[in-house]
XYZ file of C-alpha atoms in Angstrom:
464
model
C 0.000 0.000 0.000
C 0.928 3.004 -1.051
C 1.945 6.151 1.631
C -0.382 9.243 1.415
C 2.038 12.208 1.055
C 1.236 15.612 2.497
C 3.481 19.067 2.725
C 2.403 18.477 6.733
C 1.550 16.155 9.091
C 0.446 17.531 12.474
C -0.130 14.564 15.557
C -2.650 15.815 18.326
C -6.074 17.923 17.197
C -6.040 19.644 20.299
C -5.618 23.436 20.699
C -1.957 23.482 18.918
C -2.553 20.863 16.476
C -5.465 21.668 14.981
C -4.981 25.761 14.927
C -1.416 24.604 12.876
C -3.682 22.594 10.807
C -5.508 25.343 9.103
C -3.121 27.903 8.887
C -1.195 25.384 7.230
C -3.952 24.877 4.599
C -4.816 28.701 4.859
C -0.707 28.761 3.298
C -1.692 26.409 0.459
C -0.271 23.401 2.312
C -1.640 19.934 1.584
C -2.103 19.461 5.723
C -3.267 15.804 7.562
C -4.264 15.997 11.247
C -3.904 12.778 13.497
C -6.152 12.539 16.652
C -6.070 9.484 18.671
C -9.272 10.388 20.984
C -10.697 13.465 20.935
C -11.161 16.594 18.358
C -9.997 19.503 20.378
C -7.971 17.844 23.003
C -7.601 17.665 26.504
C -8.430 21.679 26.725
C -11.625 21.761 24.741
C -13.110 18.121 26.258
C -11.161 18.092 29.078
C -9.755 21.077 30.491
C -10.252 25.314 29.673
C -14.302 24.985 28.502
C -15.776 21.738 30.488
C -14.226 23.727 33.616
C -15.367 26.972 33.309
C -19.113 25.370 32.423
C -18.846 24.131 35.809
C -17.245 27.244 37.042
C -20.015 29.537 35.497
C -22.998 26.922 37.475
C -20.852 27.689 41.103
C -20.951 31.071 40.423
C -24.443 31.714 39.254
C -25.106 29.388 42.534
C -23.083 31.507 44.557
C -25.080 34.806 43.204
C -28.124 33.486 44.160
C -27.276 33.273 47.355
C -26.294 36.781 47.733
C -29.601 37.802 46.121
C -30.662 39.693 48.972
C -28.025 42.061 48.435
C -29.245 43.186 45.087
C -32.804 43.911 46.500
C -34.096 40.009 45.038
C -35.109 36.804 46.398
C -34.055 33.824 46.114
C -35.170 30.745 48.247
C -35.208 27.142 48.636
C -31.527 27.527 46.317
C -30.105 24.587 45.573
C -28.262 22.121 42.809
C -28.411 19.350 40.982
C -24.656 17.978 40.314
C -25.604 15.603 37.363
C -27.604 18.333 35.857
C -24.273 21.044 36.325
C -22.176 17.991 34.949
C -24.347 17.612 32.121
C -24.059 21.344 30.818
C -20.709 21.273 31.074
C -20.522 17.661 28.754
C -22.740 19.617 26.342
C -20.751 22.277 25.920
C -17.097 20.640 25.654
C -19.400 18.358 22.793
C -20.608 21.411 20.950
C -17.106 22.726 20.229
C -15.740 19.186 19.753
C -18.246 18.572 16.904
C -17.184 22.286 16.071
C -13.458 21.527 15.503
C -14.270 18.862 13.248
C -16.534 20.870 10.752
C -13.172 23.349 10.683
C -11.455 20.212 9.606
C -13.912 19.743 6.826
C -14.241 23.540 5.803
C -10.108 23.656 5.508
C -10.114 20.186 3.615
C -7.714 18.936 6.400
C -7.582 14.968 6.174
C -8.381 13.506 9.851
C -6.973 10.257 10.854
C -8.277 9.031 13.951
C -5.451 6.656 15.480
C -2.599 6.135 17.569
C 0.791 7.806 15.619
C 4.168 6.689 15.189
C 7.239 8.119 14.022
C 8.930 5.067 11.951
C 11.555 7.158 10.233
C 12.429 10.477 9.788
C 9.157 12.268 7.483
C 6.792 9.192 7.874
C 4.076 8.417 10.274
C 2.604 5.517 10.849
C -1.442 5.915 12.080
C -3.022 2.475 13.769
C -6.752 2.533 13.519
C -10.041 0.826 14.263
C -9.314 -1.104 11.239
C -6.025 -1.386 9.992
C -3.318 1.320 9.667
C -2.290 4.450 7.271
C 1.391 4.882 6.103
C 1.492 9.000 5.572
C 4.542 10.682 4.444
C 5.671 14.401 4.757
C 8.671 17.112 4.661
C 6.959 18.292 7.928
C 6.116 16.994 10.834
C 4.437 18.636 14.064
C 4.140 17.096 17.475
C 1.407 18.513 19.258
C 0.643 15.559 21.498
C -0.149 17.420 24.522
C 0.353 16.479 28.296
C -1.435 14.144 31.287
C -1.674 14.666 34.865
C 0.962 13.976 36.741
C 0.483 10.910 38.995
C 2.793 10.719 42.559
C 3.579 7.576 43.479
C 1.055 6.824 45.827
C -1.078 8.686 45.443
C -2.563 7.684 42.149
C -6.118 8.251 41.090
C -8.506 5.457 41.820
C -11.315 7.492 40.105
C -13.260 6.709 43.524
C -11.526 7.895 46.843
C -8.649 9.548 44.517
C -9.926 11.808 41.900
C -7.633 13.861 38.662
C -8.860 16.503 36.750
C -11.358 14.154 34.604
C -13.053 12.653 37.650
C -13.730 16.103 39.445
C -14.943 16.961 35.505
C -17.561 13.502 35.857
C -18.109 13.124 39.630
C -19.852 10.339 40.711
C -21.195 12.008 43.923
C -20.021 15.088 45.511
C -17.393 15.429 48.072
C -18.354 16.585 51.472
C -14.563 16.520 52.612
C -12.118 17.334 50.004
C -8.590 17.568 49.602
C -7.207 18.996 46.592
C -3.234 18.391 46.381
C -1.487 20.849 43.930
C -2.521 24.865 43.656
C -1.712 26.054 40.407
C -4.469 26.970 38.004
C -6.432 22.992 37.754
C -6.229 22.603 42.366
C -7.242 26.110 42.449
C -10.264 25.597 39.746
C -11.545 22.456 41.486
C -11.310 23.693 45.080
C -12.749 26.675 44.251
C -16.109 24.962 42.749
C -16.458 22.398 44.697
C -15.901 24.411 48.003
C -18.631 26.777 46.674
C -21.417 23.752 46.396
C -20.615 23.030 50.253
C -17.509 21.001 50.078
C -15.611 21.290 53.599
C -11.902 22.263 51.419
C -8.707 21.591 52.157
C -5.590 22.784 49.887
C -2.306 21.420 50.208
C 0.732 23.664 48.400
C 4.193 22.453 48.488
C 5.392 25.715 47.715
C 5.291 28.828 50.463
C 2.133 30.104 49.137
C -0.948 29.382 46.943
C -0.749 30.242 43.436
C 3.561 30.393 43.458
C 3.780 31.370 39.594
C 1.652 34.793 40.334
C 2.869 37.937 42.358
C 3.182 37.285 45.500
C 0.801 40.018 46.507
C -1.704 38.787 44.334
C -1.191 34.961 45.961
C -1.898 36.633 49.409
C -5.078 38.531 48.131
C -6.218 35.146 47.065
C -5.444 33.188 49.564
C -6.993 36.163 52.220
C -10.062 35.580 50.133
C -10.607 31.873 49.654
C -10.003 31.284 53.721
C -12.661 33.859 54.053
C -15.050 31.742 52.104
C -14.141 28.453 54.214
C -11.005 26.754 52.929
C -8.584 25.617 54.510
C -5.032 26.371 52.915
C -1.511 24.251 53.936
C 1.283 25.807 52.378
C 4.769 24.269 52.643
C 2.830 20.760 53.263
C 3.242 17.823 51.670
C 1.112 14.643 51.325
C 3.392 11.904 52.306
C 0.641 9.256 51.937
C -3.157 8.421 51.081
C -4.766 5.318 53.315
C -7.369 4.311 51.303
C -10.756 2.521 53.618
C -13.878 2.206 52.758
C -15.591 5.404 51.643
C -12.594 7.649 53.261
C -8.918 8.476 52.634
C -6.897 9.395 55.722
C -4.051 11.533 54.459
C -0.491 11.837 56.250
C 0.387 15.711 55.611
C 3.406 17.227 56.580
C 3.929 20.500 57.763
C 6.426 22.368 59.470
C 8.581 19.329 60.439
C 4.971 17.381 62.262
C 2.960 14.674 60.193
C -0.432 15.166 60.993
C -3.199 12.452 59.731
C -6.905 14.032 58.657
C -9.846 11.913 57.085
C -11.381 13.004 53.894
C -14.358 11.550 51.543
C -12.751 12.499 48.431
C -9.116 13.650 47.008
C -8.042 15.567 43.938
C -4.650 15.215 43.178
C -3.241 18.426 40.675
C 0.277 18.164 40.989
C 1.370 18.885 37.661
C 1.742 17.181 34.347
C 3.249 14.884 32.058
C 4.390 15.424 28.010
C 2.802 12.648 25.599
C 6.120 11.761 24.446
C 6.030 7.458 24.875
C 5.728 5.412 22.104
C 6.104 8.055 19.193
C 9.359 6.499 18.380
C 10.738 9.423 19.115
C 14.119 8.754 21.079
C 15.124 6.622 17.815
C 15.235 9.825 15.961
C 17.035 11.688 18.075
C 14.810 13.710 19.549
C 16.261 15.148 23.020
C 13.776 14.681 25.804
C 14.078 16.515 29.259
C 11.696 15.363 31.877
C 9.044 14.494 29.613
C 9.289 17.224 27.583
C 10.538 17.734 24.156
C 12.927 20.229 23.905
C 12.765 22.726 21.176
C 14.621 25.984 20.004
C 12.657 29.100 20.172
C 11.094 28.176 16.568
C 9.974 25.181 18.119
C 12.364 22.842 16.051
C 13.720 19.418 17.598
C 16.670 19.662 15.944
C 15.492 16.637 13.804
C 15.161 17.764 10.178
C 11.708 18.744 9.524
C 10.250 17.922 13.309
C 8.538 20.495 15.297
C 7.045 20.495 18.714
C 4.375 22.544 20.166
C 1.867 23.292 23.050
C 2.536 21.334 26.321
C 4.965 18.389 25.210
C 7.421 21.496 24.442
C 7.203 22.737 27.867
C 5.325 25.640 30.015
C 3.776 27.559 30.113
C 1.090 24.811 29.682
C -1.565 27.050 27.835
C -3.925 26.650 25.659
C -3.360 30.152 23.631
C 0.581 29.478 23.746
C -0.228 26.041 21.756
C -2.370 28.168 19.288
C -0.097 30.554 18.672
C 2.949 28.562 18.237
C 0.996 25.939 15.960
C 0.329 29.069 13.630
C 3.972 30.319 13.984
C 5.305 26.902 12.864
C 3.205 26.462 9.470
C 4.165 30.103 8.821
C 8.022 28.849 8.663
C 7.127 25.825 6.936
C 5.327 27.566 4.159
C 8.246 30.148 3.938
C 7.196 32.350 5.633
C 9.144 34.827 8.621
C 7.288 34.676 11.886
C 8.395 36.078 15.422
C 9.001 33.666 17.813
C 5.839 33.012 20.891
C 7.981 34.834 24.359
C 6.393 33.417 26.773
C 6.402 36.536 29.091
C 3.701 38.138 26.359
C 1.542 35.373 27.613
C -1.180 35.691 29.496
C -2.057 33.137 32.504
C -5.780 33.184 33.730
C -7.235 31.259 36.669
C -11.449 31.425 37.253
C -11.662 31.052 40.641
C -13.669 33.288 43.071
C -11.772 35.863 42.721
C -10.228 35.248 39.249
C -6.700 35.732 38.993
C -4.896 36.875 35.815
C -1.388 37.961 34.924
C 1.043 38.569 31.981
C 4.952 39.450 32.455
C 6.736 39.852 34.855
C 6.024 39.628 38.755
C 7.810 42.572 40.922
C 10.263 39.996 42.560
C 11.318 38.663 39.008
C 11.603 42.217 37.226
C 13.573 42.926 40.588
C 15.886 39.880 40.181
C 16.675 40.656 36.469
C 18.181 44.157 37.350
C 15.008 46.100 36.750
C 14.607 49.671 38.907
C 10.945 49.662 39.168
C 7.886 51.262 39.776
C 5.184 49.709 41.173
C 1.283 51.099 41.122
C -1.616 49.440 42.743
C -5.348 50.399 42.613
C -8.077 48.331 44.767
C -11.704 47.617 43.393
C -13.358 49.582 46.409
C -12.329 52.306 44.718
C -14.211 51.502 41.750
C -17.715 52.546 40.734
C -18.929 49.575 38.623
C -16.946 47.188 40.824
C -19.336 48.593 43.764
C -22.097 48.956 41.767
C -21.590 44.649 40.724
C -21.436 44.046 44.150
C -18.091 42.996 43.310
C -15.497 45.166 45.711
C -12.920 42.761 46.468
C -9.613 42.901 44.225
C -6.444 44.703 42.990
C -4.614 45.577 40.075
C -1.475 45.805 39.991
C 1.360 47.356 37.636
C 5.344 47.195 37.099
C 6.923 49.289 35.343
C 10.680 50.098 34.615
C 11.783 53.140 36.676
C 14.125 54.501 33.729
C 11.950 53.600 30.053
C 8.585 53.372 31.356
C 8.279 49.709 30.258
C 5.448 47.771 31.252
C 7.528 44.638 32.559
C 3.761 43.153 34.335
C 0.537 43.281 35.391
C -1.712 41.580 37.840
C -4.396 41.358 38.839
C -7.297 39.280 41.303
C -10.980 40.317 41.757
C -14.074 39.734 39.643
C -13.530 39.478 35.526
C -10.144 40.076 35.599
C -9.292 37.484 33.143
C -11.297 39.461 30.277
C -9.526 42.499 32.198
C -5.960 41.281 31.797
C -5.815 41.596 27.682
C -5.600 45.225 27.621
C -1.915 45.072 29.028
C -1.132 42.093 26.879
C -2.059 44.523 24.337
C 0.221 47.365 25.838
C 2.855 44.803 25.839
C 2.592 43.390 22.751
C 2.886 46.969 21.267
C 5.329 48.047 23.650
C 3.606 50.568 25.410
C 5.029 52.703 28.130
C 3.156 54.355 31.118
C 3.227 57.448 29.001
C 0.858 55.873 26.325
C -0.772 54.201 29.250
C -1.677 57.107 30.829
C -2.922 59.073 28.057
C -5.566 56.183 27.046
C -8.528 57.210 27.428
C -10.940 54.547 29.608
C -14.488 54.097 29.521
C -16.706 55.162 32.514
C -18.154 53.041 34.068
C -16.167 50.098 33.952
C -13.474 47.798 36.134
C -11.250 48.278 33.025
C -10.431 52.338 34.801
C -8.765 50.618 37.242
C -5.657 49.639 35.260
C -5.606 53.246 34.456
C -5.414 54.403 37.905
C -2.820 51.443 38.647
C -0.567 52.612 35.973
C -1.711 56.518 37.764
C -0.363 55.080 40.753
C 2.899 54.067 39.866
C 3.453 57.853 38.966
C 2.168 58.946 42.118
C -0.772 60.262 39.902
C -3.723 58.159 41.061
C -7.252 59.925 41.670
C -9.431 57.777 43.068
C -7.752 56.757 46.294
């Protein structure tokens, strides 16, 4: 049988692999896509839209509970978890069945199978029935990433729960313990301790949140104890005793073990690159702790072999797949991109409060030799924030004391991950507190407040 030859092959339709995909056939390329599972990938079925379904139900829940506030009522509120799950399933299915039409409207061929790399330019697809020998010049790997599983403490999908349990739960937890807070604990503890969940969060880092400002980690963390969780930083879970219908955890904790029951555990300690069983090692692809490493191109240094999105390391975002999946088929069809930085990248988290953040945090810009400026504007000082009911946050800018360079923002409180684009923006078009300051914000909205942040830094602010 014959091989099917393309200009590219991409491996993974999730949100690198398929966003290369049609750029590559926007280019003129002759473009196949292979997907073992799922169109869309982890983030779409999985991860970024099935969560913030859920997310969206919590929060609506929560508002109805407040509905006194805003001169309503509300009674006899309550929830129905399969009925929560379910919207969330339809939605992640919507955009699934989405990504394939794209496929269709940018004549991409699909293969649905499992990939291998047999030789340099060839892949090898296995599927339901029988497997597909494709050839190309170009190959990307956009395999993705799993959750990280500690020895020990592995998922049962019953007592011990990852990211795609808590997604499908089969009952809800009255006593949690959610292991890991980046941006997937966080997410999880943050909905499920909003339905009622009595929530504990375990950090092994000194604080919640570790890749954000460390301001904005302590606003968080101020916040989420207020609402009921408990939060163990510089803990560790040394080991899960699994009985029937509880886990007894052995945490650790300033030098002392101490032993707590819980009903249910999520463990979100990280993940994993895709990278077994490509056949990738016997092409001489160099692999560092499970990820592929890549130049800032994303080349493997194997002829005609790219990597993108998670498998070539963090940050492990959705948008930083996208956009280096389209920066790769713009150097394979010849063209002369800029390479992704990933300190233009945004990082969003949709808990109550949200958190959001791109550049620099004050400690970093301070380690790399920066003289800055800092500004900081709260949202009591805001009218619409007030007027939402929705006074609890900050914003916060850096700047560089000499240029005016925005080196980062951050911020926590309501919306801010909608908030958080206009400084990408700023960034991306290398805006100093000059340009900042002379942009002209709409009245009223929480979007003022990264004008009087940037106002701040200047000692110019007016509304505190």
């Amino acid at each position: 049988m014959a091989a099917k030859e393309f200009d590219l092959i991409v491996i993974g339709a999730g949100p690198g692999g398929y966003v290369a995909a049609i750029r590559g056939t926007q280019l003129g390329l002759k473009v196949a896509i292979v997907e073992r599972e799922h169109m869309g990938g982890i983030c779409l079925n999985w991860g970024c839209i099935p969560t913030k379904a859920m997310l969206r139900s919590s929060e609506v829940f929560h508002l109805m509970h407040r509905a006194k506030e805003f001169g309503l009522s509300a009674t006899g509120v309550d929830y129905d978890l399969d009925a929560v799950v379910k919207r969330s399933r339809a939605v992640a299915k919507q955009l699934n069945s989405g990504v394939g039409h794209l496929m269709k409207k940018n004549k991409v061929e699909v293969f649905m199978g499992e990939a291998t790399l047999p030789a340099k330019g060839k892949v090898s697809v296995k599927m339901d029935k029988g497997s597909e020998e494709l050839t190309a010049k170009n190959i990307i790997l956009a395999t993705g990433a799993r959750a990280r599983e500690l020895p020990g403490l592995e998922a049962d999908g019953d007592l011990v729960w990852t990211y795609k349990h808590a997604l499908m739960p089969s009952r809800m937890p009255k006593k949690l313990l959610v292991i890991g807070s980046g941006a997937i604990g966080i997410e999880f503890a943050s909905f499920y301790n909003t339905l009622g969940a009595d929530t504990t969060m375990v950090e092994v880092m000194d604080r919640i949140l570790p890749v954000e400002d460390a301001e904005i980690s302590a606003f968080a963390k101020k916040s989420f104890t207020k609402q009921g969780m408990k939060i163990m930083e510089k803990a560790m879970v040394k080991q899960l005793d699994r009985g029937k219908g509880k886990v007894t955890a052995h945490i650790e904790a300033a030098g002392k073990v101490e032993k707590i029951d819980f009903d249910t555990v999520i463990s979100a300690v990280g993940i994993v690159g895709n990278v077994e069983g490509l056949g990738l090692e016997k092409l001489g692809v160099k692999i560092d702790r499970t990820h592929v490493v890549t130049d800032e191109y994303c080349r493997t240094g194997v002829e005609g072999l790219y990597a993108i999105g998670d498998i070539a390391g963090a940050p492990w975002l959705a948008h930083k797949a996208s956009h280096e999946g389209v920066m790769v088929a713009e150097l394979i069809a010849g063209g002369h991109p800029h390479p992704v930085k990933p300190e233009s990248i945004a990082g969003c988290t949709y808990c109550q409060p949200q958190v959001a953040s791109v550049g620099f945090t004050e400690a970093r810009a301070k380690e790399l030799g920066h003289d800055v400026k800092v500004g900081r504007f709260p949202f009591i000082g805001n009218g619409k924030a007030i007027a939402l009911g929705e006074a609890e946050g900050m914003v916060k800018t850096v700047f560089d004391a000499k240029t005016g360079e925005l080196l980062g923002a951050h911020m926590v409180g309501a919306e801010v991950t909608e908030l958080i684009q206009g400084y990408v923006v700023g960034r991306q078009l290398e805006t100093t507190e000059e340009d900042l300051m002379h942009t002209v914000f709409p009245h009223p909205t929480l979007s003022e407040m990264m004008h009087e942040s940037v106002l701040d830094a200047y000692g110019r602010v007016i509304h505190i």
